[in-house]
Tab-separated table of C-alpha atoms in Angstrom:
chain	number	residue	atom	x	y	z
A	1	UNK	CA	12.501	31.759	-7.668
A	2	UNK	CA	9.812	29.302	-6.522
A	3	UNK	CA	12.284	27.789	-3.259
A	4	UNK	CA	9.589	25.618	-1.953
A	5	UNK	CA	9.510	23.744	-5.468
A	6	UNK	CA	13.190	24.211	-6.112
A	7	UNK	CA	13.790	21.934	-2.434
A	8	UNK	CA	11.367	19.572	-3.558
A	9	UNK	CA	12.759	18.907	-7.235
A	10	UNK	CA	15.961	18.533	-5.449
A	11	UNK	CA	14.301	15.859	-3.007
A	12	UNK	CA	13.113	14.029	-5.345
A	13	UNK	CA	15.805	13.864	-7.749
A	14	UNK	CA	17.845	12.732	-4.716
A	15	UNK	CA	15.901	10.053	-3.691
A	16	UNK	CA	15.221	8.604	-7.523
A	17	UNK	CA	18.537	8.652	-8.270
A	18	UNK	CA	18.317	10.432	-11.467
A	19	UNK	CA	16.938	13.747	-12.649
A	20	UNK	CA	14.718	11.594	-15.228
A	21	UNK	CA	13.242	9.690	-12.284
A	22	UNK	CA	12.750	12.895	-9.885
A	23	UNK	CA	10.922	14.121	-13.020
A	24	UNK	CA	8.249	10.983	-13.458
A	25	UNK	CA	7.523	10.949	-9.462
A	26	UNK	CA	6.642	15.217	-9.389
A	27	UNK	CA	5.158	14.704	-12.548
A	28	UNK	CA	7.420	17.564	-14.611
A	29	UNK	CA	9.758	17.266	-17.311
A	30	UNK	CA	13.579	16.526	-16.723
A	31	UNK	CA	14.347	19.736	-18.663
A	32	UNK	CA	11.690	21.527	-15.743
A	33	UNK	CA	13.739	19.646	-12.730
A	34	UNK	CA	17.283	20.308	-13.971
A	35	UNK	CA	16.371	24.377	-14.586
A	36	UNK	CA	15.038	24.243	-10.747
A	37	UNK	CA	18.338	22.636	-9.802
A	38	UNK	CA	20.612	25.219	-11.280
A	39	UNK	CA	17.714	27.900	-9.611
A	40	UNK	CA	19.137	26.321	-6.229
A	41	UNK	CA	22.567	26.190	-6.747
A	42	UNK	CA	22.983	29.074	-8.067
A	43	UNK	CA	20.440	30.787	-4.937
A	44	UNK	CA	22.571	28.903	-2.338
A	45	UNK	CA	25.549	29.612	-4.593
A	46	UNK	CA	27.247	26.381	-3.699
A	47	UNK	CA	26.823	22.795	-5.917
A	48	UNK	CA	24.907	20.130	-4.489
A	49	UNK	CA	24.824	17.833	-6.998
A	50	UNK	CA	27.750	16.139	-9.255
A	51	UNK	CA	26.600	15.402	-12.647
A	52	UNK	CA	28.077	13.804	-15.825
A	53	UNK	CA	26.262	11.962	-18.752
A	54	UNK	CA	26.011	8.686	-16.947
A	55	UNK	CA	25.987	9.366	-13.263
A	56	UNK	CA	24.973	11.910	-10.490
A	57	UNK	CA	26.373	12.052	-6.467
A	58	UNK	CA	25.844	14.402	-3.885
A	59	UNK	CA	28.362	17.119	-3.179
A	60	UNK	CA	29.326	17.173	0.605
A	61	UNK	CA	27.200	20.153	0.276
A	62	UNK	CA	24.867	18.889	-1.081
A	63	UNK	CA	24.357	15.694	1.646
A	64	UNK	CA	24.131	18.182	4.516
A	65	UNK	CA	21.563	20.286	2.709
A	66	UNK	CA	19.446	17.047	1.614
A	67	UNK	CA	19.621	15.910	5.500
A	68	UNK	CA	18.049	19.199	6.327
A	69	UNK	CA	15.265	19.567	3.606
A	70	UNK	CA	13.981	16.232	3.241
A	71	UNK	CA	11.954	16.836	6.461
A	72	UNK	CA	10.608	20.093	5.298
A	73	UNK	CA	9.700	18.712	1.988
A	74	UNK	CA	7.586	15.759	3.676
A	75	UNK	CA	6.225	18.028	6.057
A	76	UNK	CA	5.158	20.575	3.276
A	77	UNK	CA	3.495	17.298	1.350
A	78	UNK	CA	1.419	16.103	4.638
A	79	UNK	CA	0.531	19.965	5.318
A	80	UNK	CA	-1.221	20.404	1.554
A	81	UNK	CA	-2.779	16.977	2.403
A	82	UNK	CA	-3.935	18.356	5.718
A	83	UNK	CA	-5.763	21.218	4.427
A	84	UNK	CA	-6.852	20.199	0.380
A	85	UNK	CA	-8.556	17.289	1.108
A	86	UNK	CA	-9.467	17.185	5.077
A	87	UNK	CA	-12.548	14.796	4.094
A	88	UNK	CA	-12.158	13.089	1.185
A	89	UNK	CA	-11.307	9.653	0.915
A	90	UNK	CA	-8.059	8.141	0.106
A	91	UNK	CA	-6.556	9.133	-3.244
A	92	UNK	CA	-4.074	8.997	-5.653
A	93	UNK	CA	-0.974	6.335	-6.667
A	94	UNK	CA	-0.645	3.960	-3.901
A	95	UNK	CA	2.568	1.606	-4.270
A	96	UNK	CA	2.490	-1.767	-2.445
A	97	UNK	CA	5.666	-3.802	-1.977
A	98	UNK	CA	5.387	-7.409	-0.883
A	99	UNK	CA	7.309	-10.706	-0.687
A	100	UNK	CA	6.355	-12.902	-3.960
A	101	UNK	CA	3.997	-14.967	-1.799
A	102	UNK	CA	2.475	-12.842	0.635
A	103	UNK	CA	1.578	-10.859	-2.243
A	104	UNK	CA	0.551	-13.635	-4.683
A	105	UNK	CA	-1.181	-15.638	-1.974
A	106	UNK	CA	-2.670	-12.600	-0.012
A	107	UNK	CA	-2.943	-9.324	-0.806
A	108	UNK	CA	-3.202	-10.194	-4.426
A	109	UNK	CA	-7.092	-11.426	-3.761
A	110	UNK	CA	-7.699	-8.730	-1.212
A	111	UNK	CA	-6.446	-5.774	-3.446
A	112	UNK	CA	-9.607	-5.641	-5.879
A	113	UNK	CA	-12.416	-5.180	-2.415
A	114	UNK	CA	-9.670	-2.432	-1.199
A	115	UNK	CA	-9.781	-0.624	-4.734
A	116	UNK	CA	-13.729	-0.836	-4.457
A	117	UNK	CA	-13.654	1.032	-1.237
A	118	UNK	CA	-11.193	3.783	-1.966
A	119	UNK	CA	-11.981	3.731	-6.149
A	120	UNK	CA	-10.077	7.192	-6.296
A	121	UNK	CA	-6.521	4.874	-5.517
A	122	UNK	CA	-4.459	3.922	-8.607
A	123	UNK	CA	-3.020	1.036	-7.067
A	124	UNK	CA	0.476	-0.846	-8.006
A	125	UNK	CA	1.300	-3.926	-6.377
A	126	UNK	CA	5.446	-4.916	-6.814
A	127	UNK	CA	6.107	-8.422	-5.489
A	128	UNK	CA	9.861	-9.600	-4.638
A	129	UNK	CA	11.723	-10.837	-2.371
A	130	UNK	CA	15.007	-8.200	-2.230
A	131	UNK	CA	14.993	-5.197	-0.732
A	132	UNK	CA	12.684	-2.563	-2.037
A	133	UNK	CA	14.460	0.788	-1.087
A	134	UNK	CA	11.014	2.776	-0.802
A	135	UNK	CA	12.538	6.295	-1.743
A	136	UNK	CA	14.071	5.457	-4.699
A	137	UNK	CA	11.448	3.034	-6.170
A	138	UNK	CA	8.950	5.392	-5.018
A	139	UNK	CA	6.931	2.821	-2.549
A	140	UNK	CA	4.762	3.985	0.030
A	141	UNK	CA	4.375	0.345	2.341
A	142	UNK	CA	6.346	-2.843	2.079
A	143	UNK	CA	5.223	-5.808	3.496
A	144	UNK	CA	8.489	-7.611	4.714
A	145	UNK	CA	9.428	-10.502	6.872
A	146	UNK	CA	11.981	-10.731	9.292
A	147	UNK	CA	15.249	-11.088	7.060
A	148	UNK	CA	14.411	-8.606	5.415
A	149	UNK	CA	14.181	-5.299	7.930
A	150	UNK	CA	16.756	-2.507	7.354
A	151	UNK	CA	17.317	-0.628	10.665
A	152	UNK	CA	16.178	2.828	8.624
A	153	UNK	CA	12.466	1.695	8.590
A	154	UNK	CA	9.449	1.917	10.760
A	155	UNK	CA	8.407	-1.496	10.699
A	156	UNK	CA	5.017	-2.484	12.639
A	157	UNK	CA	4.112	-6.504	13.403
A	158	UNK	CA	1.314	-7.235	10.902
A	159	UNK	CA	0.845	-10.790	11.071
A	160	UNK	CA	2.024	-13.942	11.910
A	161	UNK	CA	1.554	-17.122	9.437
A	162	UNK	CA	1.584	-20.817	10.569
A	163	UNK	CA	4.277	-23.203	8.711
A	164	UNK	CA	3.889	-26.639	7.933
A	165	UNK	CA	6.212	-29.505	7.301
A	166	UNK	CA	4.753	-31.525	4.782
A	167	UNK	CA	5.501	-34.071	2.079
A	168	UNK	CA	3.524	-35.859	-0.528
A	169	UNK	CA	2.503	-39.657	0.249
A	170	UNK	CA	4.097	-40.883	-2.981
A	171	UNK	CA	7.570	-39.761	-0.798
A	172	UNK	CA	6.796	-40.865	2.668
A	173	UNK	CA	6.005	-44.047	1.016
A	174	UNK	CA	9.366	-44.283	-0.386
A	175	UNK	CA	11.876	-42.371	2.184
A	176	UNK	CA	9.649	-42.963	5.543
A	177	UNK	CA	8.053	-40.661	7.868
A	178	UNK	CA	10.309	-38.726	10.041
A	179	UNK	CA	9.151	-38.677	13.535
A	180	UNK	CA	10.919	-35.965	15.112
A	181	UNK	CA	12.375	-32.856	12.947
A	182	UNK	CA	15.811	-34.564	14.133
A	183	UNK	CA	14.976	-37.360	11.654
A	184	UNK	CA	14.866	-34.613	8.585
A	185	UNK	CA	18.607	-35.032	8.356
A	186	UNK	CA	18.443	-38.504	6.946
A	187	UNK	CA	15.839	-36.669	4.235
A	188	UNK	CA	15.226	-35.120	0.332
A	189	UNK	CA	15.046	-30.960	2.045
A	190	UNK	CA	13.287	-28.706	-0.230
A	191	UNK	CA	14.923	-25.037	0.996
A	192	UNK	CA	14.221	-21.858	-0.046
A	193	UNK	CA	17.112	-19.168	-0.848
A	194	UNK	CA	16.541	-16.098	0.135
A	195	UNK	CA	17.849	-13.725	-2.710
A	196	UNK	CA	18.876	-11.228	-0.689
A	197	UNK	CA	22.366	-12.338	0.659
A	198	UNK	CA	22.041	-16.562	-1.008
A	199	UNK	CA	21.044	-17.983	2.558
A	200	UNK	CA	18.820	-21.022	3.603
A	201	UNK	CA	16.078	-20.020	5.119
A	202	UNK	CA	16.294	-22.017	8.436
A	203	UNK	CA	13.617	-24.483	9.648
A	204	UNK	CA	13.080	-23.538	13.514
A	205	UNK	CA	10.939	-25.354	15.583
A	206	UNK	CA	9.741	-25.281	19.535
A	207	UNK	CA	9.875	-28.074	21.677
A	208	UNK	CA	9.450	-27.634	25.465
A	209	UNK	CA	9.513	-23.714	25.416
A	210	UNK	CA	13.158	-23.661	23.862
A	211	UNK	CA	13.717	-23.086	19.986
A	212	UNK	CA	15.849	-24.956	18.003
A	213	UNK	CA	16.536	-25.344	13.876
A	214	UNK	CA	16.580	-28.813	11.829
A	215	UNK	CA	19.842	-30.021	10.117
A	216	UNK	CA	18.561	-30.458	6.554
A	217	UNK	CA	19.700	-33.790	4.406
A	218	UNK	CA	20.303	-33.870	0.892
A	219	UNK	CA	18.400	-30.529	-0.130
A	220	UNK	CA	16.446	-29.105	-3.429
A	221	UNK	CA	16.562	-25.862	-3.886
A	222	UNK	CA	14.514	-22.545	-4.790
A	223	UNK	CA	14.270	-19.272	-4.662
A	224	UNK	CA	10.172	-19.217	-5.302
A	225	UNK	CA	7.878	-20.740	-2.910
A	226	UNK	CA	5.473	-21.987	-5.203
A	227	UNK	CA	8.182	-23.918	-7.025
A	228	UNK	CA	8.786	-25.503	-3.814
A	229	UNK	CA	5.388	-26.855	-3.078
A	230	UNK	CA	5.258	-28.031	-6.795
A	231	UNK	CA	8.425	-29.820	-5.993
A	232	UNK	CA	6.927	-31.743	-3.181
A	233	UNK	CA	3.518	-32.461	-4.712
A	234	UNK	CA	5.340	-33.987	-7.231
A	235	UNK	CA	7.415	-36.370	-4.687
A	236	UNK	CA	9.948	-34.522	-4.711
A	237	UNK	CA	10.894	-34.440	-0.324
A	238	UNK	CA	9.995	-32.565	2.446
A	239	UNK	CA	9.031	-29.060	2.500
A	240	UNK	CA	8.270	-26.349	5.138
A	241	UNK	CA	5.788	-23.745	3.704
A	242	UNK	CA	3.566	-21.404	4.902
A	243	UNK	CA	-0.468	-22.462	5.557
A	244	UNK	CA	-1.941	-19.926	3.555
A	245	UNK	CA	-0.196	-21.708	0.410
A	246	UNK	CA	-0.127	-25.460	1.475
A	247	UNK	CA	-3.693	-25.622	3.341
A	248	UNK	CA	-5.604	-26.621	0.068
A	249	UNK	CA	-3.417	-29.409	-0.666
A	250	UNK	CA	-3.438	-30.831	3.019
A	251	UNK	CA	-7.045	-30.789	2.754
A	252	UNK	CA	-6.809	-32.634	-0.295
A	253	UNK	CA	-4.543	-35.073	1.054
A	254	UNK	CA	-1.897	-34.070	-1.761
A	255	UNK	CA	0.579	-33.272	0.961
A	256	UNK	CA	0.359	-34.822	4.765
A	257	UNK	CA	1.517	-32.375	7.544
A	258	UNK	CA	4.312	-33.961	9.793
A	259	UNK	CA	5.400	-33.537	13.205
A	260	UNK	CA	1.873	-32.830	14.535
A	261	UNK	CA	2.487	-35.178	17.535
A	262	UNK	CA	4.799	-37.710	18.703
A	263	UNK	CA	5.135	-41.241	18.498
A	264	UNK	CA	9.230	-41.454	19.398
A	265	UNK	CA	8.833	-40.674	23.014
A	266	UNK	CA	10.065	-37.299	22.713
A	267	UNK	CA	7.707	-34.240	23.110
A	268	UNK	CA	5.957	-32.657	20.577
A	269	UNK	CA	8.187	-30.092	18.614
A	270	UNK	CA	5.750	-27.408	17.117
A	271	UNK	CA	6.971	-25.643	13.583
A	272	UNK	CA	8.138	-21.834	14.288
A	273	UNK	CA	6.027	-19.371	12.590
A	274	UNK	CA	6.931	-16.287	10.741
A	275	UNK	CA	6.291	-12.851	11.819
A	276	UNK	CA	5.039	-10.643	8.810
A	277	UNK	CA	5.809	-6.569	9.541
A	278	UNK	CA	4.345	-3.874	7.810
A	279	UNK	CA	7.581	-1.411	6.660
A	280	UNK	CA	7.274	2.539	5.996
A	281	UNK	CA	10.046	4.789	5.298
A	282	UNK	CA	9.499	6.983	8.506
A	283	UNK	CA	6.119	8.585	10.275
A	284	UNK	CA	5.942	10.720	7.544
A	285	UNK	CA	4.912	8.155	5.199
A	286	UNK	CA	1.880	7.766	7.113
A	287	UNK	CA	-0.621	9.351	4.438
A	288	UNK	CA	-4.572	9.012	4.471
A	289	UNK	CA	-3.991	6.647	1.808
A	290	UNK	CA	-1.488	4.496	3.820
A	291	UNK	CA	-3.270	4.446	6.821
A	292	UNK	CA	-6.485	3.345	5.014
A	293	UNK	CA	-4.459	0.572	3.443
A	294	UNK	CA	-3.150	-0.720	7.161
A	295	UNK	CA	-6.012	-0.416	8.778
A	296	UNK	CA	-7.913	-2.988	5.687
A	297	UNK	CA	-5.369	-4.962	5.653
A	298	UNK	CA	-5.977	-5.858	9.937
A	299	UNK	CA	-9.454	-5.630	9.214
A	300	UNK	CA	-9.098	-8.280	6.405
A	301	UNK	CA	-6.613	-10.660	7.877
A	302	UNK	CA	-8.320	-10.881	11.011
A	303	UNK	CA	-7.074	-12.211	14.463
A	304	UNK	CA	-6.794	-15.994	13.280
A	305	UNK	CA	-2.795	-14.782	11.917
A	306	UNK	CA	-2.591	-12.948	15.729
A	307	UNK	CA	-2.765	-9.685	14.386
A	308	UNK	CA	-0.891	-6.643	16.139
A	309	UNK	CA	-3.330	-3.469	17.126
């Protein structure tokens, strides 16, 4: 029996979810992955895995023996890696998980100069904004804001994007320009929902060194930035969204920025940005390809979004 490929069948199956999707990731037949299944059981003569029709668990067993070989397995991957292709560049099928408007907005236009560089990459970008679990979908990197962190990840500081409050003029003509971020309370909100667990994302702000969050008014909302901004270029209230989507319509005056000083006496209350992180499964998931992808994506986003080294 081939044990090395036996473990890793069982990995992968494990971390799929299915025998059909452990089969697609190694690149074998399901018929190929269930025979090297039964070749472990029946070597470690114990069951690790419960199977019917419609569903599959780990035995007991067979959680204390995945705990053990998933290490080995990602340390046999890396080791092939090490010694197969020392020198070449980057290759193979790099995932990419984003939120919907990071990706759309920004690694959407930078992907094609990345694929130039590294043209051996098959690259798949997957934008959303729940929680990719990067085993299971098979994701190498996720690029994740704060909300959206799970304690089981190596997550690294990326980036961190400006937000604006802004509105169109056809509104502030009709509802009045709030001076102060206390004054959104008597104001049209457009919010976004984060799918993930159906909260408001929170507008925070800094004023004197101490942060504090906006009460919203009556509220629209959305669980898609875009359909936000569309919202509020169409009159529809006040929005907070993030520079690298807004910035063309402030500089077409289609949406005026607010609270970017102070008229009311009271001092000037600056928008709270959002820190971007760059998510892997573990240290192990730091490939050629993956590295080559984080160290672009600094390169590319330069230090005008304060870029971690």
């Amino acid at each position: 029996m081939d044990l090395l490929n036996a473990i890793r069948s069982f990995v992968k199956v494990v971390e799929a979810g299915s025998i059909a999707g452990g089969a697609r990731v190694l690149g074998l037949t399901p018929a190929a992955v269930s025979q090297n299944l039964a070749r472990l059981e029946s070597h470690l003569q114990v069951r690790l895995l419960s199977r019917t029709t419609r569903s599959m668990a780990l035995t007991p067993a067979g959680n204390l023996y995945y705990e053990r070989v998933r290490q080995v397995e990602r340390e046999l991957t890396l080791a092939e890696q090490a010694v197969t292709t020392p020198d070449s560049e980057p290759q193979g099928r790099l995932c990419i998980a984003s939120t919907s408007a990071f990706g759309r907005h920004v690694l959407a236009p930078l992907i094609p100069e990345f694929n130039a560089r590294y043209p051996l990459l098959s690259i798949e970008l997957v934008m959303t904004d729940r929680r990719v679990n990067h085993a299971r979908e098979d994701v190498d990197v996720s690029l994740r804001i704060a909300p959206q962190l799970e304690d089981q990840l190596l997550a690294r500081q990326i980036a961190r994007i400006p937000f604006i409050c802004c509105a169109s003029p056809g509104y502030l003509a009709k509802a009045g320009l709030p001076a102060t971020p206390e004054a959104l309370r008597g104001h049209r909100c457009l919010v976004f929902r984060y799918p993930v667990d159906g909260r408001y994302l929170r507008w925070g702000f800094v004023r004197d060194g101490l942060r504090f969050e906006a009460d919203f008014g009556a509220v629209l909302i959305s669980d898609d930035i875009d359909a936000l901004a569309q919202m509020a270029l169409n009159d529809g209230g006040i929005t907070r969204l993030a520079e690298f989507i807004v910035r063309p319509y402030l500089d077409s005056g289609a949406l005026v920025p607010l609270f970017e000083y102070s008229d009311s006496g009271q001092a000037y209350a600056q928008t709270e940005p959002m820190d971007v992180y760059l998510c892997l499964a573990d240290r192990f998931a730091i490939t050629p390809k993956v590295r080559a992808f984080m160290e672009y994506l600094r390169e590319s986003l330069g230090d005008s979004w304060q870029v971690q080294t």
